[in-house]
Amino acid sequence: MYKIIGADQKEYGPVSAEQLRQWITEGRVNAQTRVQAAEATEWKSVADVPELSEFLPKAPPPPSTPVAPIKLPRTQPANSQTAVWSMITGILSLLCCCGLVAPVAIVLGAVALSQLKTHPELTGGGFAVAGIVLGIVALLVWAAFILMCMLSPEFSQSLRNAMQQQ
């Protein structure tokens, strides 16, 4: 049999070990609760009485060492494919003197710049501008070539001869 001192500092008991076990389970008695055995003269905490401490809930295991977060490699932002194709067609129109591809480069570049405004996670503004500039330069080169051919007297004469032969 035991006596206990409750949270209200009042003495309760005598109660049996079984009753104390039930109170421990209910949370009414804890490891710091003061208890006195019937034959004892001194008060002890429940944790210091071996036959009662076995009823106390086991302490949770100590926290494990914190795990460092996994650092994923930073990914490069994605380029706009439209911007890349604008630059490619701009280069082709300039190198191949193909004035027909130049407008495609200009249109693709304009579409890519519009996409980049609505999708800020994409990159490639430089590719789009390069495609537009190369397309314009290719158109100007093509137009200059046609003008030079048309204005030269030899070209006009050879064109008339070719038309008469058909």
PDB file of C-alpha atoms in Angstrom:
ATOM      1  CA  MET A   1       0.000   0.000   0.000  1.00  0.00           C
ATOM      2  CA  TYR A   2       1.132   3.548  -0.799  1.00  0.00           C
ATOM      3  CA  LYS A   3       0.302   7.156  -0.082  1.00  0.00           C
ATOM      4  CA  ILE A   4       0.830   9.843  -2.726  1.00  0.00           C
ATOM      5  CA  ILE A   5       0.910  13.616  -2.822  1.00  0.00           C
ATOM      6  CA  GLY A   6      -1.257  14.842  -5.667  1.00  0.00           C
ATOM      7  CA  ALA A   7      -0.747  17.846  -7.925  1.00  0.00           C
ATOM      8  CA  ASP A   8      -2.966  19.807  -5.533  1.00  0.00           C
ATOM      9  CA  GLN A   9      -0.424  19.031  -2.735  1.00  0.00           C
ATOM     10  CA  LYS A  10      -2.961  16.894  -0.860  1.00  0.00           C
ATOM     11  CA  GLU A  11      -2.140  13.450   0.489  1.00  0.00           C
ATOM     12  CA  TYR A  12      -4.058  10.505  -0.955  1.00  0.00           C
ATOM     13  CA  GLY A  13      -4.114   6.877   0.104  1.00  0.00           C
ATOM     14  CA  PRO A  14      -3.421   4.334   1.128  1.00  0.00           C
ATOM     15  CA  VAL A  15      -3.832   2.867  -2.373  1.00  0.00           C
ATOM     16  CA  SER A  16      -2.601  -0.396  -3.829  1.00  0.00           C
ATOM     17  CA  ALA A  17       0.173  -0.765  -6.359  1.00  0.00           C
ATOM     18  CA  GLU A  18      -2.497  -1.836  -8.846  1.00  0.00           C
ATOM     19  CA  GLN A  19      -4.423   1.403  -8.306  1.00  0.00           C
ATOM     20  CA  LEU A  20      -1.204   3.406  -8.789  1.00  0.00           C
ATOM     21  CA  ARG A  21      -0.513   1.515 -12.030  1.00  0.00           C
ATOM     22  CA  GLN A  22      -3.971   2.482 -13.292  1.00  0.00           C
ATOM     23  CA  TRP A  23      -3.411   6.141 -12.340  1.00  0.00           C
ATOM     24  CA  ILE A  24      -0.056   6.081 -14.147  1.00  0.00           C
ATOM     25  CA  THR A  25      -1.775   4.704 -17.251  1.00  0.00           C
ATOM     26  CA  GLU A  26      -4.452   7.398 -17.010  1.00  0.00           C
ATOM     27  CA  GLY A  27      -1.781  10.094 -16.655  1.00  0.00           C
ATOM     28  CA  ARG A  28      -2.951  11.103 -13.158  1.00  0.00           C
ATOM     29  CA  VAL A  29       0.416  10.024 -11.663  1.00  0.00           C
ATOM     30  CA  ASN A  30       3.780  10.607 -13.314  1.00  0.00           C
ATOM     31  CA  ALA A  31       7.471   9.954 -12.599  1.00  0.00           C
ATOM     32  CA  GLN A  32       7.758  13.083 -10.389  1.00  0.00           C
ATOM     33  CA  THR A  33       4.734  12.298  -8.222  1.00  0.00           C
ATOM     34  CA  ARG A  34       5.790  11.902  -4.553  1.00  0.00           C
ATOM     35  CA  VAL A  35       4.979   8.493  -3.041  1.00  0.00           C
ATOM     36  CA  GLN A  36       5.484   6.839   0.351  1.00  0.00           C
ATOM     37  CA  ALA A  37       5.310   3.133   0.977  1.00  0.00           C
ATOM     38  CA  ALA A  38       3.194   2.079   3.961  1.00  0.00           C
ATOM     39  CA  GLU A  39       6.216   0.828   5.944  1.00  0.00           C
ATOM     40  CA  ALA A  40       8.538   3.720   4.914  1.00  0.00           C
ATOM     41  CA  THR A  41       9.030   7.101   6.522  1.00  0.00           C
ATOM     42  CA  GLU A  42      10.425   9.091   3.612  1.00  0.00           C
ATOM     43  CA  TRP A  43       8.757  10.318   0.446  1.00  0.00           C
ATOM     44  CA  LYS A  44      10.235   9.371  -2.937  1.00  0.00           C
ATOM     45  CA  SER A  45       9.313  10.044  -6.536  1.00  0.00           C
ATOM     46  CA  VAL A  46       7.504   7.258  -8.383  1.00  0.00           C
ATOM     47  CA  ALA A  47      10.537   6.926 -10.663  1.00  0.00           C
ATOM     48  CA  ASP A  48      12.701   6.090  -7.617  1.00  0.00           C
ATOM     49  CA  VAL A  49      10.483   3.199  -6.461  1.00  0.00           C
ATOM     50  CA  PRO A  50      11.473   0.129  -8.542  1.00  0.00           C
ATOM     51  CA  GLU A  51       8.141  -1.712  -8.212  1.00  0.00           C
ATOM     52  CA  LEU A  52       6.282   1.412  -9.496  1.00  0.00           C
ATOM     53  CA  SER A  53       8.779   2.766 -12.024  1.00  0.00           C
ATOM     54  CA  GLU A  54       8.272  -0.266 -14.249  1.00  0.00           C
ATOM     55  CA  PHE A  55       4.709   0.969 -14.913  1.00  0.00           C
ATOM     56  CA  LEU A  56       5.929   4.372 -16.157  1.00  0.00           C
ATOM     57  CA  PRO A  57       5.895   4.890 -19.904  1.00  0.00           C
ATOM     58  CA  LYS A  58       9.264   4.353 -21.493  1.00  0.00           C
ATOM     59  CA  ALA A  59      11.082   7.506 -22.506  1.00  0.00           C
ATOM     60  CA  PRO A  60      11.162   8.070 -26.236  1.00  0.00           C
ATOM     61  CA  PRO A  61      14.487   7.284 -27.848  1.00  0.00           C
ATOM     62  CA  PRO A  62      16.803  10.251 -28.198  1.00  0.00           C
ATOM     63  CA  PRO A  63      16.396  12.075 -31.445  1.00  0.00           C
ATOM     64  CA  SER A  64      18.654  10.839 -34.159  1.00  0.00           C
ATOM     65  CA  THR A  65      21.201  13.155 -35.624  1.00  0.00           C
ATOM     66  CA  PRO A  66      19.582  15.420 -38.160  1.00  0.00           C
ATOM     67  CA  VAL A  67      20.070  14.385 -41.726  1.00  0.00           C
ATOM     68  CA  ALA A  68      21.425  17.082 -43.987  1.00  0.00           C
ATOM     69  CA  PRO A  69      19.036  17.910 -46.808  1.00  0.00           C
ATOM     70  CA  ILE A  70      19.984  16.535 -50.166  1.00  0.00           C
ATOM     71  CA  LYS A  71      21.280  19.271 -52.404  1.00  0.00           C
ATOM     72  CA  LEU A  72      20.175  18.720 -55.938  1.00  0.00           C
ATOM     73  CA  PRO A  73      22.297  20.212 -58.669  1.00  0.00           C
ATOM     74  CA  ARG A  74      20.913  23.434 -60.022  1.00  0.00           C
ATOM     75  CA  THR A  75      19.433  22.927 -63.421  1.00  0.00           C
ATOM     76  CA  GLN A  76      19.921  25.429 -66.155  1.00  0.00           C
ATOM     77  CA  PRO A  77      16.751  27.193 -67.276  1.00  0.00           C
ATOM     78  CA  ALA A  78      15.375  25.813 -70.520  1.00  0.00           C
ATOM     79  CA  ASN A  79      15.854  27.708 -73.750  1.00  0.00           C
ATOM     80  CA  SER A  80      12.838  28.484 -75.871  1.00  0.00           C
ATOM     81  CA  GLN A  81      12.970  26.090 -78.805  1.00  0.00           C
ATOM     82  CA  THR A  82      11.247  28.677 -80.986  1.00  0.00           C
ATOM     83  CA  ALA A  83      14.050  31.140 -80.240  1.00  0.00           C
ATOM     84  CA  VAL A  84      16.699  28.549 -81.105  1.00  0.00           C
ATOM     85  CA  TRP A  85      14.981  27.731 -84.408  1.00  0.00           C
ATOM     86  CA  SER A  86      14.706  31.433 -85.184  1.00  0.00           C
ATOM     87  CA  MET A  87      18.482  31.776 -84.914  1.00  0.00           C
ATOM     88  CA  ILE A  88      19.104  28.599 -86.942  1.00  0.00           C
ATOM     89  CA  THR A  89      16.844  29.721 -89.798  1.00  0.00           C
ATOM     90  CA  GLY A  90      18.409  33.204 -89.646  1.00  0.00           C
ATOM     91  CA  ILE A  91      21.887  31.689 -90.078  1.00  0.00           C
ATOM     92  CA  LEU A  92      20.702  29.457 -92.928  1.00  0.00           C
ATOM     93  CA  SER A  93      19.008  32.366 -94.714  1.00  0.00           C
ATOM     94  CA  LEU A  94      22.208  34.423 -94.538  1.00  0.00           C
ATOM     95  CA  LEU A  95      24.620  31.646 -95.513  1.00  0.00           C
ATOM     96  CA  CYS A  96      22.562  30.145 -98.293  1.00  0.00           C
ATOM     97  CA  CYS A  97      21.397  33.485 -99.694  1.00  0.00           C
ATOM     98  CA  CYS A  98      17.909  32.110 -99.423  1.00  0.00           C
ATOM     99  CA  GLY A  99      15.579  35.067 -99.009  1.00  0.00           C
ATOM    100  CA  LEU A 100      12.641  32.724 -98.646  1.00  0.00           C
ATOM    101  CA  VAL A 101      13.817  31.438 -95.251  1.00  0.00           C
ATOM    102  CA  ALA A 102      14.566  34.917 -93.875  1.00  0.00           C
ATOM    103  CA  PRO A 103      10.900  35.803 -93.171  1.00  0.00           C
ATOM    104  CA  VAL A 104      10.557  32.500 -91.287  1.00  0.00           C
ATOM    105  CA  ALA A 105      13.467  33.490 -89.036  1.00  0.00           C
ATOM    106  CA  ILE A 106      11.902  36.890 -88.383  1.00  0.00           C
ATOM    107  CA  VAL A 107       8.466  35.427 -87.566  1.00  0.00           C
ATOM    108  CA  LEU A 108       9.927  32.710 -85.336  1.00  0.00           C
ATOM    109  CA  GLY A 109      11.966  35.320 -83.474  1.00  0.00           C
ATOM    110  CA  ALA A 110       8.909  37.505 -82.880  1.00  0.00           C
ATOM    111  CA  VAL A 111       6.883  34.506 -81.663  1.00  0.00           C
ATOM    112  CA  ALA A 112       9.738  33.460 -79.357  1.00  0.00           C
ATOM    113  CA  LEU A 113       9.981  36.935 -77.801  1.00  0.00           C
ATOM    114  CA  SER A 114       6.237  36.826 -77.152  1.00  0.00           C
ATOM    115  CA  GLN A 115       6.561  33.390 -75.516  1.00  0.00           C
ATOM    116  CA  LEU A 116       9.439  34.590 -73.337  1.00  0.00           C
ATOM    117  CA  LYS A 117       7.249  37.378 -71.949  1.00  0.00           C
ATOM    118  CA  THR A 118       4.495  34.952 -70.950  1.00  0.00           C
ATOM    119  CA  HIS A 119       6.867  32.219 -69.689  1.00  0.00           C
ATOM    120  CA  PRO A 120       9.595  33.892 -67.597  1.00  0.00           C
ATOM    121  CA  GLU A 121      11.141  30.513 -66.704  1.00  0.00           C
ATOM    122  CA  LEU A 122      12.340  30.162 -70.318  1.00  0.00           C
ATOM    123  CA  THR A 123      15.496  31.779 -71.645  1.00  0.00           C
ATOM    124  CA  GLY A 124      16.695  32.446 -75.164  1.00  0.00           C
ATOM    125  CA  GLY A 125      15.909  36.081 -75.798  1.00  0.00           C
ATOM    126  CA  GLY A 126      19.328  36.487 -77.403  1.00  0.00           C
ATOM    127  CA  PHE A 127      18.625  33.628 -79.808  1.00  0.00           C
ATOM    128  CA  ALA A 128      15.323  35.233 -80.819  1.00  0.00           C
ATOM    129  CA  VAL A 129      16.897  38.646 -81.398  1.00  0.00           C
ATOM    130  CA  ALA A 130      19.766  37.046 -83.343  1.00  0.00           C
ATOM    131  CA  GLY A 131      17.255  35.214 -85.551  1.00  0.00           C
ATOM    132  CA  ILE A 132      15.360  38.431 -86.259  1.00  0.00           C
ATOM    133  CA  VAL A 133      18.537  40.404 -87.031  1.00  0.00           C
ATOM    134  CA  LEU A 134      19.969  37.651 -89.255  1.00  0.00           C
ATOM    135  CA  GLY A 135      16.643  37.347 -91.081  1.00  0.00           C
ATOM    136  CA  ILE A 136      16.524  41.093 -91.730  1.00  0.00           C
ATOM    137  CA  VAL A 137      20.164  41.139 -92.874  1.00  0.00           C
ATOM    138  CA  ALA A 138      19.488  38.180 -95.214  1.00  0.00           C
ATOM    139  CA  LEU A 139      16.468  39.989 -96.685  1.00  0.00           C
ATOM    140  CA  LEU A 140      18.525  43.131 -97.228  1.00  0.00           C
ATOM    141  CA  VAL A 141      21.333  41.156 -98.885  1.00  0.00           C
ATOM    142  CA  TRP A 142      18.806  39.345-101.086  1.00  0.00           C
ATOM    143  CA  ALA A 143      17.104  42.625-102.044  1.00  0.00           C
ATOM    144  CA  ALA A 144      20.478  44.264-102.811  1.00  0.00           C
ATOM    145  CA  PHE A 145      21.464  41.319-104.989  1.00  0.00           C
ATOM    146  CA  ILE A 146      18.226  41.501-106.977  1.00  0.00           C
ATOM    147  CA  LEU A 147      18.521  45.265-107.374  1.00  0.00           C
ATOM    148  CA  MET A 148      22.101  45.007-108.607  1.00  0.00           C
ATOM    149  CA  CYS A 149      21.152  42.337-111.095  1.00  0.00           C
ATOM    150  CA  MET A 150      18.174  44.263-112.400  1.00  0.00           C
ATOM    151  CA  LEU A 151      20.075  47.510-112.741  1.00  0.00           C
ATOM    152  CA  SER A 152      23.043  46.057-114.551  1.00  0.00           C
ATOM    153  CA  PRO A 153      22.784  46.317-118.386  1.00  0.00           C
ATOM    154  CA  GLU A 154      24.237  42.849-118.886  1.00  0.00           C
ATOM    155  CA  PHE A 155      21.547  41.255-116.739  1.00  0.00           C
ATOM    156  CA  SER A 156      18.770  43.071-118.602  1.00  0.00           C
ATOM    157  CA  GLN A 157      20.184  42.019-121.974  1.00  0.00           C
ATOM    158  CA  SER A 158      20.631  38.384-120.950  1.00  0.00           C
ATOM    159  CA  LEU A 159      17.076  38.326-119.563  1.00  0.00           C
ATOM    160  CA  ARG A 160      15.663  39.664-122.881  1.00  0.00           C
ATOM    161  CA  ASN A 161      17.646  37.071-124.830  1.00  0.00           C
ATOM    162  CA  ALA A 162      16.388  34.301-122.602  1.00  0.00           C
ATOM    163  CA  MET A 163      12.783  35.449-123.050  1.00  0.00           C
ATOM    164  CA  GLN A 164      13.072  35.624-126.851  1.00  0.00           C
ATOM    165  CA  GLN A 165      14.453  32.115-127.126  1.00  0.00           C
ATOM    166  CA  GLN A 166      11.391  30.579-125.501  1.00  0.00           C
TER     167      GLN A 166
END
